Coordinates of C-alpha atoms in Angstrom, one line a residue:
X43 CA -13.1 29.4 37.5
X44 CA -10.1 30.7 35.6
X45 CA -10.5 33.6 37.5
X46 CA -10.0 31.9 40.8
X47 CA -7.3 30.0 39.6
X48 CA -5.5 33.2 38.1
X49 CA -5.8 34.9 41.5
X50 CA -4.7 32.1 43.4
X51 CA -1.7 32.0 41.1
X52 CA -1.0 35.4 41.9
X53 CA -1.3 35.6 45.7
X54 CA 1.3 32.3 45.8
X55 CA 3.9 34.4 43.9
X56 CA 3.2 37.3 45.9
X57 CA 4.0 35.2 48.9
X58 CA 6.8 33.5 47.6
X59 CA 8.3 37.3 46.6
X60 CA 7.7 38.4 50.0
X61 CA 9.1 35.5 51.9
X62 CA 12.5 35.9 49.4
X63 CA 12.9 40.1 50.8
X64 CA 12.2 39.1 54.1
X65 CA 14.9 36.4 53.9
X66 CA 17.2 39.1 52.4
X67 CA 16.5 41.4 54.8
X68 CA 17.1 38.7 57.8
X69 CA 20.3 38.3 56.0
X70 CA 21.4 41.8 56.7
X71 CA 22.1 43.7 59.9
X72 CA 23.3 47.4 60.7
X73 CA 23.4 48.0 56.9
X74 CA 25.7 45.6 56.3
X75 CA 26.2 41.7 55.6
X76 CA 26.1 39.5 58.9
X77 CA 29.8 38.5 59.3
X78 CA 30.7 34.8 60.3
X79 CA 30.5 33.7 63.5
X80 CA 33.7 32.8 64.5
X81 CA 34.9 29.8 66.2
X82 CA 35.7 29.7 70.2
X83 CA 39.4 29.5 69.0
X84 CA 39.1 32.4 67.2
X85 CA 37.7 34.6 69.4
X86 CA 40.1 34.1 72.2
X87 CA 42.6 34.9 69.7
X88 CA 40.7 37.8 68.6
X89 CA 40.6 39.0 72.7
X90 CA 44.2 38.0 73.3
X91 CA 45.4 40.4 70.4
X92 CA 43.0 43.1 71.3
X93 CA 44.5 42.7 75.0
X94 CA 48.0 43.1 73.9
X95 CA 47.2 45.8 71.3
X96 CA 45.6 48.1 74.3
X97 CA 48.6 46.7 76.3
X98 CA 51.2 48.6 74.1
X99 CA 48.9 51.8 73.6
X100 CA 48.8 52.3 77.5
X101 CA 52.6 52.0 77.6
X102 CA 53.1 53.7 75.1
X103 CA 51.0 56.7 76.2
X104 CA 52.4 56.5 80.0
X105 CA 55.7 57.1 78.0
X106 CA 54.7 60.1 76.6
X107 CA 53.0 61.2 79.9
X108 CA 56.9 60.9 81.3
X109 CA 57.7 63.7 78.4
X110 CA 54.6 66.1 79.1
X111 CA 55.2 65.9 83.0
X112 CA 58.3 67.6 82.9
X113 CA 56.7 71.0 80.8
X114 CA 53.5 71.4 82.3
X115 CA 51.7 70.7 86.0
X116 CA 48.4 70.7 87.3
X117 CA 46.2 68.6 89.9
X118 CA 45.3 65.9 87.5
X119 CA 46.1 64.8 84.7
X120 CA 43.1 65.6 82.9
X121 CA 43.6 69.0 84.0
X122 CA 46.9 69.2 82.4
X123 CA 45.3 67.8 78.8
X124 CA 42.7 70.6 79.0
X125 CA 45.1 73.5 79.2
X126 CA 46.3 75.6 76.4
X127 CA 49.8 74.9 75.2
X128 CA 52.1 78.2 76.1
X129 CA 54.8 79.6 73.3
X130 CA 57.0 79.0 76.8
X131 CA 56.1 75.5 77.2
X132 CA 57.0 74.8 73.4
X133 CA 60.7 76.2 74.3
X134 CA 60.6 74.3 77.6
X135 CA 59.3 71.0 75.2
X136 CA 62.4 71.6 72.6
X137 CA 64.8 72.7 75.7
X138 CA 63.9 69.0 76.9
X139 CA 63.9 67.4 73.6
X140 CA 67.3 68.7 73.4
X141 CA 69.1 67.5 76.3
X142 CA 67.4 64.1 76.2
X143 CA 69.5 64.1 72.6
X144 CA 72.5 65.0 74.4
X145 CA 72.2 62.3 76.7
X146 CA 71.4 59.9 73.6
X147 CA 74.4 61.0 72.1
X148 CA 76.6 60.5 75.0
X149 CA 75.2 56.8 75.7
X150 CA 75.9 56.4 72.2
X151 CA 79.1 56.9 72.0
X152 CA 80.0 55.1 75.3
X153 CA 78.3 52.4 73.2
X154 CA 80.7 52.4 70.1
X155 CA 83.4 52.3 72.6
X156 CA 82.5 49.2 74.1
X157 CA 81.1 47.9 71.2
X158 CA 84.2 48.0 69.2
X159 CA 86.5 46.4 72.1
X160 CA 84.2 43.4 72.4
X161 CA 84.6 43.4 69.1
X162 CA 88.4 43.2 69.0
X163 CA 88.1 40.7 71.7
X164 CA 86.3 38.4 69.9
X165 CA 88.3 38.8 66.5
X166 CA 91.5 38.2 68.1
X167 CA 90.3 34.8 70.1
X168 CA 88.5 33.5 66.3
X169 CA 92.2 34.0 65.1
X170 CA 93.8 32.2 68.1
X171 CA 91.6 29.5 67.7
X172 CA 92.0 29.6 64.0
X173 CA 95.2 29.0 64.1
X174 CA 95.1 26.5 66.3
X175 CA 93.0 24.5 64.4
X176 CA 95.9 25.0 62.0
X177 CA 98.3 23.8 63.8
X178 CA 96.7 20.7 64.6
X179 CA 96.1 19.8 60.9
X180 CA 99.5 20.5 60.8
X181 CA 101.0 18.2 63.3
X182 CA 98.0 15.3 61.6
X183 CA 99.5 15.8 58.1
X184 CA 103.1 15.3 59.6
X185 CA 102.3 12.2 61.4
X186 CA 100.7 10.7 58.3
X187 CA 103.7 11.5 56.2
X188 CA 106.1 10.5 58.5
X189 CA 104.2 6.6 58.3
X190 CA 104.9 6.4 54.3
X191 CA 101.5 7.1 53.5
X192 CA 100.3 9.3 51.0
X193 CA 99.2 12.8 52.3
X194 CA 96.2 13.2 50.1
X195 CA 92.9 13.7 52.5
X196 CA 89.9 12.2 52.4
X197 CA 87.2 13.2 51.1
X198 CA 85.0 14.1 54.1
X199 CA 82.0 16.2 52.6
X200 CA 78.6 13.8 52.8
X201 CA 75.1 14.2 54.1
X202 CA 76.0 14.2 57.9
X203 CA 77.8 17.8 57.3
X204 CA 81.1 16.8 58.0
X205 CA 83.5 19.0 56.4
X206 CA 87.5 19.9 57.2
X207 CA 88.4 23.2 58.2
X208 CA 88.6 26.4 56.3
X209 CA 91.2 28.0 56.4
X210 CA 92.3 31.1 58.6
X211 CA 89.8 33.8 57.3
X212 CA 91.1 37.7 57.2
X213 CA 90.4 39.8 59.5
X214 CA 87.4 42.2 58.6
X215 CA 89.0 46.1 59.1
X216 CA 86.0 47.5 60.8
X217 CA 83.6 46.3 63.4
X218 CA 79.4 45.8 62.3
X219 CA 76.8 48.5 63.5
X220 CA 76.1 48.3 67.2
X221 CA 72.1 47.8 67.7
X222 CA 69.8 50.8 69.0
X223 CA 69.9 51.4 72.3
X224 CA 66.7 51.3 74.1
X225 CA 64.1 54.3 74.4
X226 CA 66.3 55.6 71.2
X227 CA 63.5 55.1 68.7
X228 CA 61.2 56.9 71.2
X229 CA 63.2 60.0 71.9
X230 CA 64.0 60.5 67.8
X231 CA 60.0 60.0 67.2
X232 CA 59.4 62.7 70.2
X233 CA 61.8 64.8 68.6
X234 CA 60.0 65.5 65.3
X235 CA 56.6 66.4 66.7
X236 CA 55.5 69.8 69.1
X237 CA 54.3 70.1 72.1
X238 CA 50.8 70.7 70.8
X239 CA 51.0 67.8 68.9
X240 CA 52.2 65.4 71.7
X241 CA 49.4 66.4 74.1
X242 CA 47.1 65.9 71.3
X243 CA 48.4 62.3 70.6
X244 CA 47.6 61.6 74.6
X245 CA 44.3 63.1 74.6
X246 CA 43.7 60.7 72.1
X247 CA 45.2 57.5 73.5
X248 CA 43.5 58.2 76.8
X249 CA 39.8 58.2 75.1
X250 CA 40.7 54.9 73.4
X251 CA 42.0 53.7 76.8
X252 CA 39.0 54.6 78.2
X253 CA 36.3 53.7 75.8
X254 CA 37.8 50.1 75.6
X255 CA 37.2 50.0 79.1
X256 CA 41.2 48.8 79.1
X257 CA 42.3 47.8 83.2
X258 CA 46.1 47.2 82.7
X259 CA 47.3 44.7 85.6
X260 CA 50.3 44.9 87.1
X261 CA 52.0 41.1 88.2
X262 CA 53.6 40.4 91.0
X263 CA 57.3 39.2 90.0
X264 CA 58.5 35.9 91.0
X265 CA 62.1 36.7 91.0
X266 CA 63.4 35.7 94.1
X267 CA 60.6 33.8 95.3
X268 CA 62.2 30.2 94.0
X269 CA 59.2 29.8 91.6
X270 CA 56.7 29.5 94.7
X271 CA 53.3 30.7 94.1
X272 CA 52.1 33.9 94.8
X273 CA 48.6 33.7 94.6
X274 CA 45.7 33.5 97.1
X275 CA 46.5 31.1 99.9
X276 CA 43.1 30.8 100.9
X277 CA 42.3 29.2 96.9
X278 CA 42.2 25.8 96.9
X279 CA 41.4 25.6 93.2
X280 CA 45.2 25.7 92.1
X281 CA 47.5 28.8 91.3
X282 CA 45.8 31.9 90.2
X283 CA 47.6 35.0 88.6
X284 CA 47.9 37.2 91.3
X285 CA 48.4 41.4 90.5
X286 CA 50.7 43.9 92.3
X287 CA 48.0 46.2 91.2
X288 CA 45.3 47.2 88.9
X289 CA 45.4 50.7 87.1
X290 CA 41.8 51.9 85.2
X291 CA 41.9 55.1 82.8
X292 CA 38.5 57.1 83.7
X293 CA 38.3 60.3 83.0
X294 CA 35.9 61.0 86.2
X295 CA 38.8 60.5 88.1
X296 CA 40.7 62.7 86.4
X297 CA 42.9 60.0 84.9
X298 CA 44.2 59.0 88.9
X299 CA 44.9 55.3 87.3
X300 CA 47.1 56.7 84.6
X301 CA 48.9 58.9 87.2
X302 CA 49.2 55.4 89.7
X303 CA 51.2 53.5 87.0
X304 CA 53.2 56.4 86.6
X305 CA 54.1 56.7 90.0
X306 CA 54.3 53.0 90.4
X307 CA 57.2 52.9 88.0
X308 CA 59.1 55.8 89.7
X309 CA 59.1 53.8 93.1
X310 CA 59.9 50.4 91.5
X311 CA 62.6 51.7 89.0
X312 CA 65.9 50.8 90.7
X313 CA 64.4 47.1 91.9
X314 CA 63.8 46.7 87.9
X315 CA 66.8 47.8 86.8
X316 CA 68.4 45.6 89.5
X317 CA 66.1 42.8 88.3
X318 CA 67.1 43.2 84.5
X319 CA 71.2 43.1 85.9
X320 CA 70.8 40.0 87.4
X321 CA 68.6 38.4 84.5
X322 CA 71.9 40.1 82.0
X323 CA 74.7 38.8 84.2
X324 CA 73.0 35.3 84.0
X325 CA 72.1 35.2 80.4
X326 CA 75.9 35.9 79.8
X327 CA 77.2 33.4 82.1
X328 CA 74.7 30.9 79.9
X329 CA 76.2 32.3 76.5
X330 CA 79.6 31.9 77.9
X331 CA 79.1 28.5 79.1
X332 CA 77.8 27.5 75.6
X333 CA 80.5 29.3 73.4
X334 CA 83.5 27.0 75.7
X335 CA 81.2 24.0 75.2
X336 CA 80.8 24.6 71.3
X337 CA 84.5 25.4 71.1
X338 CA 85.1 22.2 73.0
X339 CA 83.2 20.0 71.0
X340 CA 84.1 21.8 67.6
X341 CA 87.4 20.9 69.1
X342 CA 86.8 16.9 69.9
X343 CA 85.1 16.6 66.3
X344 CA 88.3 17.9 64.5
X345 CA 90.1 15.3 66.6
X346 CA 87.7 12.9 65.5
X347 CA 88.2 13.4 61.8
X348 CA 92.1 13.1 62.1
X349 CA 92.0 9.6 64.0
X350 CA 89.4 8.5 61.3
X351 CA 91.4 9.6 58.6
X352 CA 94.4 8.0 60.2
X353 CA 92.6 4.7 60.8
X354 CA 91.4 4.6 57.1
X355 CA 94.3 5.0 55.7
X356 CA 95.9 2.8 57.8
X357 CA 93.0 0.1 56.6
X358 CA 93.9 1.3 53.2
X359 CA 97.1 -0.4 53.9
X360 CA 96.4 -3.4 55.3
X361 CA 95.9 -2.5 59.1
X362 CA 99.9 -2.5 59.4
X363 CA 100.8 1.1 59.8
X364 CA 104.5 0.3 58.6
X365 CA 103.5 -0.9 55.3
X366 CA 103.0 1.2 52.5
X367 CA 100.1 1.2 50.1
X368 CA 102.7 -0.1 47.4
X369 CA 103.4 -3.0 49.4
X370 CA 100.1 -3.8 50.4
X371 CA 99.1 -3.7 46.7
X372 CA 102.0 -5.7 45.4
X373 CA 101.0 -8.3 48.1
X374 CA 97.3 -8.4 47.1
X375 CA 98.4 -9.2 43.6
X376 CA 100.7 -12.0 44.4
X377 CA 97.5 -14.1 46.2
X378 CA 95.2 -13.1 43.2
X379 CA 95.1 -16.5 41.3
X380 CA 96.0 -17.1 38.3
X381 CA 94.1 -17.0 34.9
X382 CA 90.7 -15.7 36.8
X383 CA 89.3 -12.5 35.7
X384 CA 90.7 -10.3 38.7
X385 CA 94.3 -12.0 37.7
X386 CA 93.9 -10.6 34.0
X387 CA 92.5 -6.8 35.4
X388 CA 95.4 -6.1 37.7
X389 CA 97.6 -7.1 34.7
X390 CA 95.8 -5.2 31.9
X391 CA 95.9 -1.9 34.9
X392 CA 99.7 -2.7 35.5
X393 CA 100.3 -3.3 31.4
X394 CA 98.8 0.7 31.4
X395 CA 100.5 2.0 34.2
X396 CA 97.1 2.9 36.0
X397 CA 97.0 0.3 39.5
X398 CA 94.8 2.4 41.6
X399 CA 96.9 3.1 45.5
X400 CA 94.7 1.0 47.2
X401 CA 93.2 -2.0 44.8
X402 CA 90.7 -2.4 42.3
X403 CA 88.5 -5.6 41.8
X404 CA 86.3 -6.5 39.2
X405 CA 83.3 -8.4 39.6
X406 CA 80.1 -9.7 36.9
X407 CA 76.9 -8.2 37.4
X408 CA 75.6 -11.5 37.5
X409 CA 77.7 -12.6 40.6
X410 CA 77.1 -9.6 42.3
X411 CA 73.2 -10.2 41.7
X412 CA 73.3 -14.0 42.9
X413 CA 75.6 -12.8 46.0
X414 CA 72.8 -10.2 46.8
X415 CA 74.8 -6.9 46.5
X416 CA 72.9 -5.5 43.1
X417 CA 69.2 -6.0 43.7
X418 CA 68.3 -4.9 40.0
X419 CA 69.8 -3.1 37.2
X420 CA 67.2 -1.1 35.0
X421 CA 66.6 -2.6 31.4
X422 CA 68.5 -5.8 32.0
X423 CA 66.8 -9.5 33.3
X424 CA 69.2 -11.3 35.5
X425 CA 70.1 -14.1 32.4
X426 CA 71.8 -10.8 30.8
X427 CA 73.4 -9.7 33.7
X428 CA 76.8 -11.8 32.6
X429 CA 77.2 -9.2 30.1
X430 CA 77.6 -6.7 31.8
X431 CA 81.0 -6.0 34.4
X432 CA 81.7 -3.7 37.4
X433 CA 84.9 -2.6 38.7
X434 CA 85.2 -1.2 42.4
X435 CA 88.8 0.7 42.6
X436 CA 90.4 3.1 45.2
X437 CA 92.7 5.8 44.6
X438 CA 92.0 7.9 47.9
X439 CA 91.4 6.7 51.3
X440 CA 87.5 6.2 51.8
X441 CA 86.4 6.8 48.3
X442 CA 85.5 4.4 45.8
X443 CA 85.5 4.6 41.7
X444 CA 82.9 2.0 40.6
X445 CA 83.1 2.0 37.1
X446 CA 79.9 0.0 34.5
X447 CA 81.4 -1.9 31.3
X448 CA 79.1 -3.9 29.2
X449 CA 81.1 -6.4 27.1
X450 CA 84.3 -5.0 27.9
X451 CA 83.2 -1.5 26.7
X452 CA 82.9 1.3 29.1
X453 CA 79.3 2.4 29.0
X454 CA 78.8 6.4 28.8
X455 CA 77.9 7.6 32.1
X456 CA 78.8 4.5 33.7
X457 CA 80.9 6.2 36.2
X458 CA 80.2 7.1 39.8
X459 CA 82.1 7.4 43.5
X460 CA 81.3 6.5 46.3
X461 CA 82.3 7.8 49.5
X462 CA 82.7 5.4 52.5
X463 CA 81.3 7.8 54.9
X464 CA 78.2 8.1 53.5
X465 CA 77.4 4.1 53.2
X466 CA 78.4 4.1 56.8
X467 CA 75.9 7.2 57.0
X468 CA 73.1 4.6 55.0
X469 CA 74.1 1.9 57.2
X470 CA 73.6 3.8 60.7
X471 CA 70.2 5.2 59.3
X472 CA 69.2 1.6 58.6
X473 CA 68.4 2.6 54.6
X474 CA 68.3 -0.8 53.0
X475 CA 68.9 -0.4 49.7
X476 CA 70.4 2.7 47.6
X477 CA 70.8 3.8 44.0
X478 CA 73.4 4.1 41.7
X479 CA 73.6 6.2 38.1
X480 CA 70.8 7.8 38.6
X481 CA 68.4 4.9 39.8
X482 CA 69.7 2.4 37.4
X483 CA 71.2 -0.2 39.4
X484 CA 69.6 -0.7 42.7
X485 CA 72.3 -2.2 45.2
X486 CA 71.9 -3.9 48.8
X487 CA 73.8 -1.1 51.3
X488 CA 74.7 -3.7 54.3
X489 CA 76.4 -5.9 51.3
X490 CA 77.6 -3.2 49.5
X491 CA 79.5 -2.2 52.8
X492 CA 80.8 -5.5 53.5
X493 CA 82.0 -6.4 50.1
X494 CA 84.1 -3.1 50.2
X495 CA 85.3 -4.0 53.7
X496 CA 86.2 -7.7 52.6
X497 CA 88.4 -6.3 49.7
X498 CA 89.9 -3.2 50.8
X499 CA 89.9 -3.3 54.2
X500 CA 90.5 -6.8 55.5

């Protein structure tokens, strides 16, 4: 009975061990793990990347066919792969090699000619426009004078990037690098390899070309066509890509498909080149059209920031251009009333010599709170708020000092500006609320804005 049992114990392990190696063995495949499956997405990515890799190979090789051509001939051009490389060919390779670097060197220079008088060009019309912008902050600071206004400016640096304009930079002594003309890095790559070697690259390229089975399809352009499609008229399932022609690399051909494409490109080359001229000549009328309409509106936003410099410090002054922000002050003190806490600040600041230009007011946090312009300050109920005293002053044309005193003592830190632009900024972006002191005092923006325009402004 033991027996039994013992054996039947047995054969269920030995099953259970066989069943685990055949379910390792399933698990491999080709001596190796089995690799995930990927995804539909993936593998069209996969293809698509594949198809652009075998892409630049073929053009790349039909390049390099271009260079052997020249040296050696035959009826094919698998016929020309399979020949022995001569000590004459090598000097008709490096003879080549040569005057295609002749040619380089001559385009090159050509190059750093017109290179360097674009160049010119386009420092001296920066300067022209530079100092015109010059002149124009010129003629705006002379007109602010002449009105008996300060000439301090504003400060117009917040978060919409506003900024005035630097001034006129140097000019730099010697123009940048030109870029690489094109086929350059090919014919410097050609020139540090042989003959031999060169034919052996090809040979190789054409067996990958072939083994991948690669068909490289030719479209048909739609330049000059008005966009219309150019596909089968006889499909009535929409527009489907339609090809000039279709080049295969087979070697039982003798490469023929290769020597196509080649030929293909020698017959098409001046309607190319004249198809590249008129895509340059456009592209540069788009780039000029877009430098004058940059110009024009970099030009209509300095304008912009004179008139609203103007207007503020014309607000600054009571909205009458021909009073002066003396004036305008001594007349805001004289309709202060008396013995009330903004009568007893002007005279403590006149008693110290330190009126701000434009006003200064100062206010209980507790009014402010009950009016609705502070929301909350950290660390303080609203019973203490009494206690504690702000004072919104101006001494520049858009900016605003508020200043934190608890009991008549200037806290540490209690210090902050705030620049009228950006609550406008806050107002426009609908922001309800913003901080002050680093998130101590929470303050209503729409309030904010029109307690500042009620007192300074009005």
């Amino acid at each position: 009975m033991s027996g039994s049992a013992s054996t039947s114990a047995l054969s269920a392990s030995q099953i259970l061990s066989d069943a685990a190696i055949s379910a390792s063995q399933a698990t491999y495949s080709s001596g190796g793990l089995l690799r995930h499956q990927p995804t539909a997405k993936e593998a069209v990515h996969a293809k698509a990347e594949r198809a652009a890799k075998l892409h630049r190979l073929f053009l790349e090789t039909k390049r390099k066919w271009l260079s052997i051509l020249p040296v050696q001939s035959g009826v094919s051009l698998l016929e020309i792969l399979e020949r022995q490389v001569t000590p004459e060919d090598e000097s008709r390779w490096r003879a080549a090699i040569q005057l295609e670097l002749a040619k380089l060197e001559e385009r090159r220079q050509k190059q750093h000619v017109q290179w360097r008088l674009q160049w010119e060009a386009q420092q001296q019309a920066s300067l022209l426009r530079e100092s015109q912008e010059a002149m124009m902050m010129s003629l705006a600071s002379g007109n602010a004078s002449s009105t008996g206004l300060a000439s301090h400016h504003v400060r117009s640096q917040s978060s919409s990037g506003r900024s005035s304009p630097a001034p006129p930079a140097q000019a730099v002594s010697a123009p940048p690098a030109p870029p690489a003309l094109p086929g350059e890095k090919v014919i410097r790559e050609l020139s540090l390899m042989s003959f031999t070697d060169l034919k052996r690259q090809v040979a190789k390229s054409m067996r990958i070309l072939e083994s991948e089975r690669w068909v490289e399809r030719t479209r048909k352009s739609n330049i000059g066509t008005g966009g219309r499609n150019t596909g089968d008229p006889a499909s009535s399932n929409g527009p489907r890509p339609a090809y000039a022609a279709v080049f295969r690399v087979r070697r039982s051909d003798g490469y023929q498909g290769m020597l196509n494409a080649i030929a293909r490109d020698i017959r098409t080359k001046a309607q190319r080149r004249e198809r590249r001229r008129a895509e340059m000549r456009r592209i540069r009328i788009t780039l000029l059209n877009l430098r004058e309409k940059s110009d024009y509106l970099e030009s209509q936003r300095q304008s912009y920031e004179v008139y609203l410099e103007t207007c503020t410090k014309k607000l600054a002054a009571g909205g009458d251009s021909t009073v002066s922000a003396a004036q305008a002050r001594a007349r805001r003190m004289h309709s202060v009333l008396p013995f009330t806490r903004q009568y007893f600040h002007l005279r403590d600041l006149q008693r110290s010599g330190r009126v701000p230009r434009f006003g200064s007011f100062k206010y209980s946090a507790e009014k402010l709170y009950y009016k609705g312009v502070i929301v909350s300050v950290d660390g303080y109920p609203p019973r203490q708020l009494d206690k504690i005293s702000l004072t919104i002053s101006s001494d520049v044309p858009g900016v605003f000092d508020v200043q934190v005193s608890l009991m008549g003592v200037k806290m540490p830190g209690g210090g902050c500006e705030i620049n009228m632009q950006d609550l406008l900024q806050l107002q426009y972006d609908n922001v309800q609320t913003m901080t002050l002191y680093e998130g101590s005092v929470v303050v209503n923006t729409n309030l904010l804005v029109y307690l500042i325009n009620k007192k300074f402004y009005a």
